[in-house]
Amino acid sequence: AQSVTQLGSHVSVSEGALVLLRCNYSSSVPPYLFWYVQYPNQGLQLLLKYTSAATLVKGINGFEAEFKKSETSFHLTKPSAHMSDAAEYFCAVSDRQGGSEKLVFGKGTKLTVNP
Amino acid sequence: DGGITQSPKYLFRKEGQNVTLSCEQNLNHDAMYWYRQDPGQGLRLIYYSQIVNDFQKGDIAEGYSVSREKKESFPLTVTSAQKNPTAFYLCASSIPGRVLYEQYFGPGTRLTVT
């Protein structure tokens, strides 16, 4: 079964600093990978997705992620953090079993941005 | 605007009562999903449905039930058999096989059982 590990349940950065949120996946087949963002008491919003085209994926709000097959990683980055980036971020990997399509989510990383 | 509606936003129940959470979508998506979210646990799949009148158990289906009588609706019932029902519940939808697993989420319902 596919799985996702997000290293660091909490990450704190200063405003203007680099944001790096780590995601490693386990998949027996070429995966599709996603990053979602969740603001308090809201649903999840898609930031970006990797679907086997370019390995460097650009998303919304200045975020990007790089698919590295050799490292089974899909880390999320943003060059300069903004206060509005404070939220919880989830990495997810595709899972196809018996004709059903699902996503397997990591446990999330809560990002704090300090002024 | 197309989207997913979950109601109510906050729900309170007494222990021992069944409660049904609503999820409606007007995206014309075939597949719908229910997740449970607890602090530090990520999202865990409760039930999912790929087409009308069909659904499958996810990883934590015990104590929950669903129905899928219409394409637009996928209500979740939290039964009295669910031992720890207090949680944030998220509904999602997708188009199987066409948008590469991308799921669209509703705003969630926070259920508190005392």
mmCIF file of C-alpha atoms in Angstrom:
data_model
loop_
_atom_site.group_PDB
_atom_site.id
_atom_site.type_symbol
_atom_site.label_atom_id
_atom_site.label_comp_id
_atom_site.label_asym_id
_atom_site.label_seq_id
_atom_site.Cartn_x
_atom_site.Cartn_y
_atom_site.Cartn_z
ATOM 1 C CA ALA A 1 0.000 0.000 0.000
ATOM 2 C CA GLN A 2 1.088 3.516 -0.706
ATOM 3 C CA SER A 3 2.170 5.746 2.165
ATOM 4 C CA VAL A 4 3.339 9.290 2.818
ATOM 5 C CA THR A 5 5.678 10.610 5.485
ATOM 6 C CA GLN A 6 5.849 14.295 6.283
ATOM 7 C CA LEU A 7 8.927 15.113 8.315
ATOM 8 C CA GLY A 8 8.166 17.652 11.002
ATOM 9 C CA SER A 9 4.669 18.140 12.336
ATOM 10 C CA HIS A 10 5.487 21.799 13.044
ATOM 11 C CA VAL A 11 7.738 24.166 11.110
ATOM 12 C CA SER A 12 8.394 27.754 12.100
ATOM 13 C CA VAL A 13 9.985 30.373 9.842
ATOM 14 C CA SER A 14 10.434 34.107 9.845
ATOM 15 C CA GLU A 15 8.580 36.279 7.369
ATOM 16 C CA GLY A 16 10.676 36.515 4.216
ATOM 17 C CA ALA A 17 12.603 33.306 4.913
ATOM 18 C CA LEU A 18 12.631 30.163 2.812
ATOM 19 C CA VAL A 19 9.844 27.672 3.422
ATOM 20 C CA LEU A 20 10.737 23.989 3.076
ATOM 21 C CA LEU A 21 8.177 21.304 3.935
ATOM 22 C CA ARG A 22 9.311 17.727 3.467
ATOM 23 C CA CYS A 23 7.375 14.834 1.984
ATOM 24 C CA ASN A 24 8.566 11.307 1.224
ATOM 25 C CA TYR A 25 6.353 8.716 -0.354
ATOM 26 C CA SER A 26 6.236 4.998 -0.794
ATOM 27 C CA SER A 27 4.653 3.710 -3.966
ATOM 28 C CA SER A 28 4.905 0.510 -5.946
ATOM 29 C CA VAL A 29 3.949 2.255 -9.183
ATOM 30 C CA PRO A 30 4.723 5.683 -10.620
ATOM 31 C CA PRO A 31 2.775 7.981 -8.358
ATOM 32 C CA TYR A 32 0.754 11.098 -8.700
ATOM 33 C CA LEU A 33 1.582 13.489 -5.873
ATOM 34 C CA PHE A 34 -0.265 16.424 -4.376
ATOM 35 C CA TRP A 35 0.174 19.199 -1.859
ATOM 36 C CA TYR A 36 -2.892 20.652 -0.203
ATOM 37 C CA VAL A 37 -3.203 23.581 2.212
ATOM 38 C CA GLN A 38 -5.726 23.922 5.023
ATOM 39 C CA TYR A 39 -6.520 27.114 6.905
ATOM 40 C CA PRO A 40 -8.098 26.782 10.364
ATOM 41 C CA ASN A 41 -11.572 25.240 10.351
ATOM 42 C CA GLN A 42 -11.678 25.055 6.576
ATOM 43 C CA GLY A 43 -11.465 22.404 3.907
ATOM 44 C CA LEU A 44 -8.374 21.546 1.881
ATOM 45 C CA GLN A 45 -7.287 23.542 -1.146
ATOM 46 C CA LEU A 46 -5.024 22.145 -3.835
ATOM 47 C CA LEU A 47 -1.634 23.893 -4.017
ATOM 48 C CA LEU A 48 -0.034 21.839 -6.768
ATOM 49 C CA LYS A 49 0.188 18.369 -8.258
ATOM 50 C CA TYR A 50 2.735 16.145 -9.993
ATOM 51 C CA THR A 51 1.335 13.981 -12.749
ATOM 52 C CA SER A 52 4.488 12.652 -14.480
ATOM 53 C CA ALA A 53 5.118 15.659 -16.693
ATOM 54 C CA ALA A 54 7.726 18.197 -15.484
ATOM 55 C CA THR A 55 9.507 17.207 -12.280
ATOM 56 C CA LEU A 56 9.453 20.787 -11.007
ATOM 57 C CA VAL A 57 5.874 21.768 -10.386
ATOM 58 C CA LYS A 58 4.694 25.304 -9.779
ATOM 59 C CA GLY A 59 1.562 25.944 -7.799
ATOM 60 C CA ILE A 60 -0.480 28.761 -6.400
ATOM 61 C CA ASN A 61 0.705 31.437 -3.953
ATOM 62 C CA GLY A 62 4.344 31.125 -5.077
ATOM 63 C CA PHE A 63 4.814 27.515 -3.947
ATOM 64 C CA GLU A 64 6.627 24.875 -5.943
ATOM 65 C CA ALA A 65 7.686 21.268 -5.446
ATOM 66 C CA GLU A 66 10.232 19.003 -7.071
ATOM 67 C CA PHE A 67 9.652 15.316 -7.742
ATOM 68 C CA LYS A 68 12.821 13.294 -7.095
ATOM 69 C CA LYS A 69 12.307 9.665 -7.919
ATOM 70 C CA SER A 70 15.716 8.564 -6.618
ATOM 71 C CA GLU A 71 14.915 10.063 -3.215
ATOM 72 C CA THR A 72 11.171 9.248 -3.310
ATOM 73 C CA SER A 73 10.583 12.835 -2.272
ATOM 74 C CA PHE A 74 8.265 15.668 -3.192
ATOM 75 C CA HIS A 75 9.290 18.574 -0.964
ATOM 76 C CA LEU A 76 7.344 21.832 -1.016
ATOM 77 C CA THR A 77 9.207 25.139 -1.119
ATOM 78 C CA LYS A 78 8.584 28.860 -1.263
ATOM 79 C CA PRO A 79 11.455 31.350 -1.507
ATOM 80 C CA SER A 80 9.971 33.971 0.808
ATOM 81 C CA ALA A 81 7.377 33.271 3.484
ATOM 82 C CA HIS A 82 4.431 35.570 3.990
ATOM 83 C CA MET A 83 2.274 35.831 7.077
ATOM 84 C CA SER A 84 -0.670 34.554 5.056
ATOM 85 C CA ASP A 85 1.177 31.258 4.458
ATOM 86 C CA ALA A 86 0.534 30.197 8.048
ATOM 87 C CA ALA A 87 -1.598 27.070 7.707
ATOM 88 C CA GLU A 88 -1.385 23.289 7.738
ATOM 89 C CA TYR A 89 0.008 21.536 4.683
ATOM 90 C CA PHE A 90 -0.723 17.991 3.571
ATOM 91 C CA CYS A 91 1.142 15.840 1.087
ATOM 92 C CA ALA A 92 -0.818 13.074 -0.649
ATOM 93 C CA VAL A 93 -0.016 10.176 -3.004
ATOM 94 C CA SER A 94 -2.307 8.392 -5.423
ATOM 95 C CA ASP A 95 -3.481 4.899 -4.603
ATOM 96 C CA ARG A 96 -5.258 2.664 -7.085
ATOM 97 C CA GLN A 97 -6.649 -0.610 -5.815
ATOM 98 C CA GLY A 98 -9.196 -2.817 -7.508
ATOM 99 C CA GLY A 99 -10.257 -0.094 -9.907
ATOM 100 C CA SER A 100 -10.831 2.452 -7.152
ATOM 101 C CA GLU A 101 -8.866 5.675 -7.075
ATOM 102 C CA LYS A 102 -7.959 7.122 -3.709
ATOM 103 C CA LEU A 103 -5.483 9.486 -2.106
ATOM 104 C CA VAL A 104 -3.327 8.618 0.878
ATOM 105 C CA PHE A 105 -2.493 11.634 2.999
ATOM 106 C CA GLY A 106 0.417 12.405 5.268
ATOM 107 C CA LYS A 107 -0.220 13.582 8.808
ATOM 108 C CA GLY A 108 0.361 17.200 7.949
ATOM 109 C CA THR A 109 2.851 19.942 8.774
ATOM 110 C CA LYS A 110 1.692 23.077 10.538
ATOM 111 C CA LEU A 111 3.569 26.128 9.302
ATOM 112 C CA THR A 112 3.997 29.135 11.576
ATOM 113 C CA VAL A 113 5.310 32.400 10.131
ATOM 114 C CA ASN A 114 6.853 34.817 12.616
ATOM 115 C CA PRO A 115 6.949 38.565 11.963
ATOM 116 C CA ASP B 1 -20.475 28.687 -8.520
ATOM 117 C CA GLY B 2 -19.692 24.984 -8.515
ATOM 118 C CA GLY B 3 -18.540 23.422 -5.327
ATOM 119 C CA ILE B 4 -19.147 21.163 -2.367
ATOM 120 C CA THR B 5 -21.476 22.093 0.453
ATOM 121 C CA GLN B 6 -21.317 20.581 3.909
ATOM 122 C CA SER B 7 -23.842 21.432 6.535
ATOM 123 C CA PRO B 8 -23.947 22.342 9.279
ATOM 124 C CA LYS B 9 -20.528 23.854 10.008
ATOM 125 C CA TYR B 10 -20.765 22.888 13.694
ATOM 126 C CA LEU B 11 -22.844 20.042 15.106
ATOM 127 C CA PHE B 12 -23.396 19.013 18.699
ATOM 128 C CA ARG B 13 -24.910 15.728 19.845
ATOM 129 C CA LYS B 14 -25.344 13.726 22.972
ATOM 130 C CA GLU B 15 -23.579 10.405 23.303
ATOM 131 C CA GLY B 16 -25.709 7.517 22.088
ATOM 132 C CA GLN B 17 -27.456 9.452 19.323
ATOM 133 C CA ASN B 18 -26.964 8.852 15.632
ATOM 134 C CA VAL B 19 -26.203 11.951 13.560
ATOM 135 C CA THR B 20 -26.142 12.508 9.815
ATOM 136 C CA LEU B 21 -23.715 14.880 8.122
ATOM 137 C CA SER B 22 -24.711 16.349 4.797
ATOM 138 C CA CYS B 23 -22.510 16.588 1.690
ATOM 139 C CA GLU B 24 -23.784 17.981 -1.616
ATOM 140 C CA GLN B 25 -21.823 18.761 -4.775
ATOM 141 C CA ASN B 26 -22.775 20.451 -8.045
ATOM 142 C CA LEU B 27 -19.520 19.681 -9.852
ATOM 143 C CA ASN B 28 -21.025 16.695 -11.673
ATOM 144 C CA HIS B 29 -18.336 14.486 -10.165
ATOM 145 C CA ASP B 30 -18.876 10.750 -10.064
ATOM 146 C CA ALA B 31 -16.720 9.957 -7.034
ATOM 147 C CA MET B 32 -17.243 11.187 -3.486
ATOM 148 C CA TYR B 33 -15.299 10.618 -0.284
ATOM 149 C CA TRP B 34 -15.639 11.077 3.463
ATOM 150 C CA TYR B 35 -12.599 11.740 5.658
ATOM 151 C CA ARG B 36 -12.140 12.141 9.355
ATOM 152 C CA GLN B 37 -9.513 14.580 10.639
ATOM 153 C CA ASP B 38 -8.085 14.530 14.153
ATOM 154 C CA PRO B 39 -5.178 16.706 15.361
ATOM 155 C CA GLY B 40 -1.861 15.214 14.285
ATOM 156 C CA GLN B 41 -3.529 12.331 12.445
ATOM 157 C CA GLY B 42 -3.934 13.748 8.970
ATOM 158 C CA LEU B 43 -6.951 12.675 6.942
ATOM 159 C CA ARG B 44 -8.282 9.157 7.289
ATOM 160 C CA LEU B 45 -10.705 7.719 4.738
ATOM 161 C CA ILE B 46 -14.053 6.571 6.106
ATOM 162 C CA TYR B 47 -16.076 5.662 2.997
ATOM 163 C CA TYR B 48 -15.941 6.405 -0.689
ATOM 164 C CA SER B 49 -18.243 6.009 -3.654
ATOM 165 C CA GLN B 50 -17.188 5.855 -7.282
ATOM 166 C CA ILE B 51 -20.715 5.794 -8.741
ATOM 167 C CA VAL B 52 -24.311 6.118 -7.622
ATOM 168 C CA ASN B 53 -25.691 3.210 -5.582
ATOM 169 C CA ASP B 54 -22.219 1.866 -4.860
ATOM 170 C CA PHE B 55 -19.758 2.609 -2.058
ATOM 171 C CA GLN B 56 -16.779 0.997 -0.342
ATOM 172 C CA LYS B 57 -15.357 1.046 3.138
ATOM 173 C CA GLY B 58 -12.230 3.036 3.743
ATOM 174 C CA ASP B 59 -9.672 2.580 6.486
ATOM 175 C CA ILE B 60 -11.890 3.510 9.442
ATOM 176 C CA ALA B 61 -15.479 2.597 8.467
ATOM 177 C CA GLU B 62 -16.522 1.032 11.775
ATOM 178 C CA GLY B 63 -19.320 3.001 13.415
ATOM 179 C CA TYR B 64 -20.207 4.899 10.233
ATOM 180 C CA SER B 65 -22.671 4.351 7.400
ATOM 181 C CA VAL B 66 -23.319 6.082 4.072
ATOM 182 C CA SER B 67 -25.721 6.081 1.152
ATOM 183 C CA ARG B 68 -25.365 7.238 -2.438
ATOM 184 C CA GLU B 69 -28.826 7.478 -3.952
ATOM 185 C CA LYS B 70 -28.047 10.559 -6.034
ATOM 186 C CA LYS B 71 -24.909 11.670 -7.826
ATOM 187 C CA GLU B 72 -24.956 15.002 -6.013
ATOM 188 C CA SER B 73 -25.343 13.714 -2.465
ATOM 189 C CA PHE B 74 -23.293 11.492 -0.151
ATOM 190 C CA PRO B 75 -24.552 11.732 3.446
ATOM 191 C CA LEU B 76 -22.570 10.224 6.312
ATOM 192 C CA THR B 77 -24.233 8.835 9.432
ATOM 193 C CA VAL B 78 -22.189 8.651 12.584
ATOM 194 C CA THR B 79 -23.794 5.915 14.645
ATOM 195 C CA SER B 80 -23.760 5.353 18.383
ATOM 196 C CA ALA B 81 -21.336 2.482 17.734
ATOM 197 C CA GLN B 82 -18.559 4.948 16.856
ATOM 198 C CA LYS B 83 -16.528 5.136 20.043
ATOM 199 C CA ASN B 84 -14.848 8.501 19.494
ATOM 200 C CA PRO B 85 -17.065 10.492 17.120
ATOM 201 C CA THR B 86 -15.828 13.974 18.033
ATOM 202 C CA ALA B 87 -13.765 15.118 15.049
ATOM 203 C CA PHE B 88 -13.660 17.323 11.953
ATOM 204 C CA TYR B 89 -15.314 15.620 8.977
ATOM 205 C CA LEU B 90 -14.425 16.472 5.395
ATOM 206 C CA CYS B 91 -16.238 15.512 2.227
ATOM 207 C CA ALA B 92 -14.517 15.483 -1.164
ATOM 208 C CA SER B 93 -15.293 14.648 -4.766
ATOM 209 C CA SER B 94 -13.405 13.822 -7.954
ATOM 210 C CA ILE B 95 -13.807 12.612 -11.526
ATOM 211 C CA PRO B 96 -12.354 9.075 -11.588
ATOM 212 C CA GLY B 97 -9.782 8.482 -14.278
ATOM 213 C CA ARG B 98 -9.941 11.949 -15.766
ATOM 214 C CA VAL B 99 -8.269 14.418 -13.458
ATOM 215 C CA LEU B 100 -5.675 12.089 -12.098
ATOM 216 C CA TYR B 101 -6.971 11.596 -8.583
ATOM 217 C CA GLU B 102 -7.361 15.304 -7.825
ATOM 218 C CA GLN B 103 -9.985 15.761 -5.129
ATOM 219 C CA TYR B 104 -12.031 18.841 -4.324
ATOM 220 C CA PHE B 105 -12.970 19.409 -0.697
ATOM 221 C CA GLY B 106 -15.915 20.882 1.126
ATOM 222 C CA PRO B 107 -15.530 23.269 4.090
ATOM 223 C CA GLY B 108 -16.012 20.518 6.687
ATOM 224 C CA THR B 109 -18.307 19.826 9.640
ATOM 225 C CA ARG B 110 -16.998 19.860 13.183
ATOM 226 C CA LEU B 111 -18.887 17.302 15.246
ATOM 227 C CA THR B 112 -18.798 17.392 19.023
ATOM 228 C CA VAL B 113 -20.359 14.574 21.002
ATOM 229 C CA THR B 114 -20.712 14.897 24.775
#
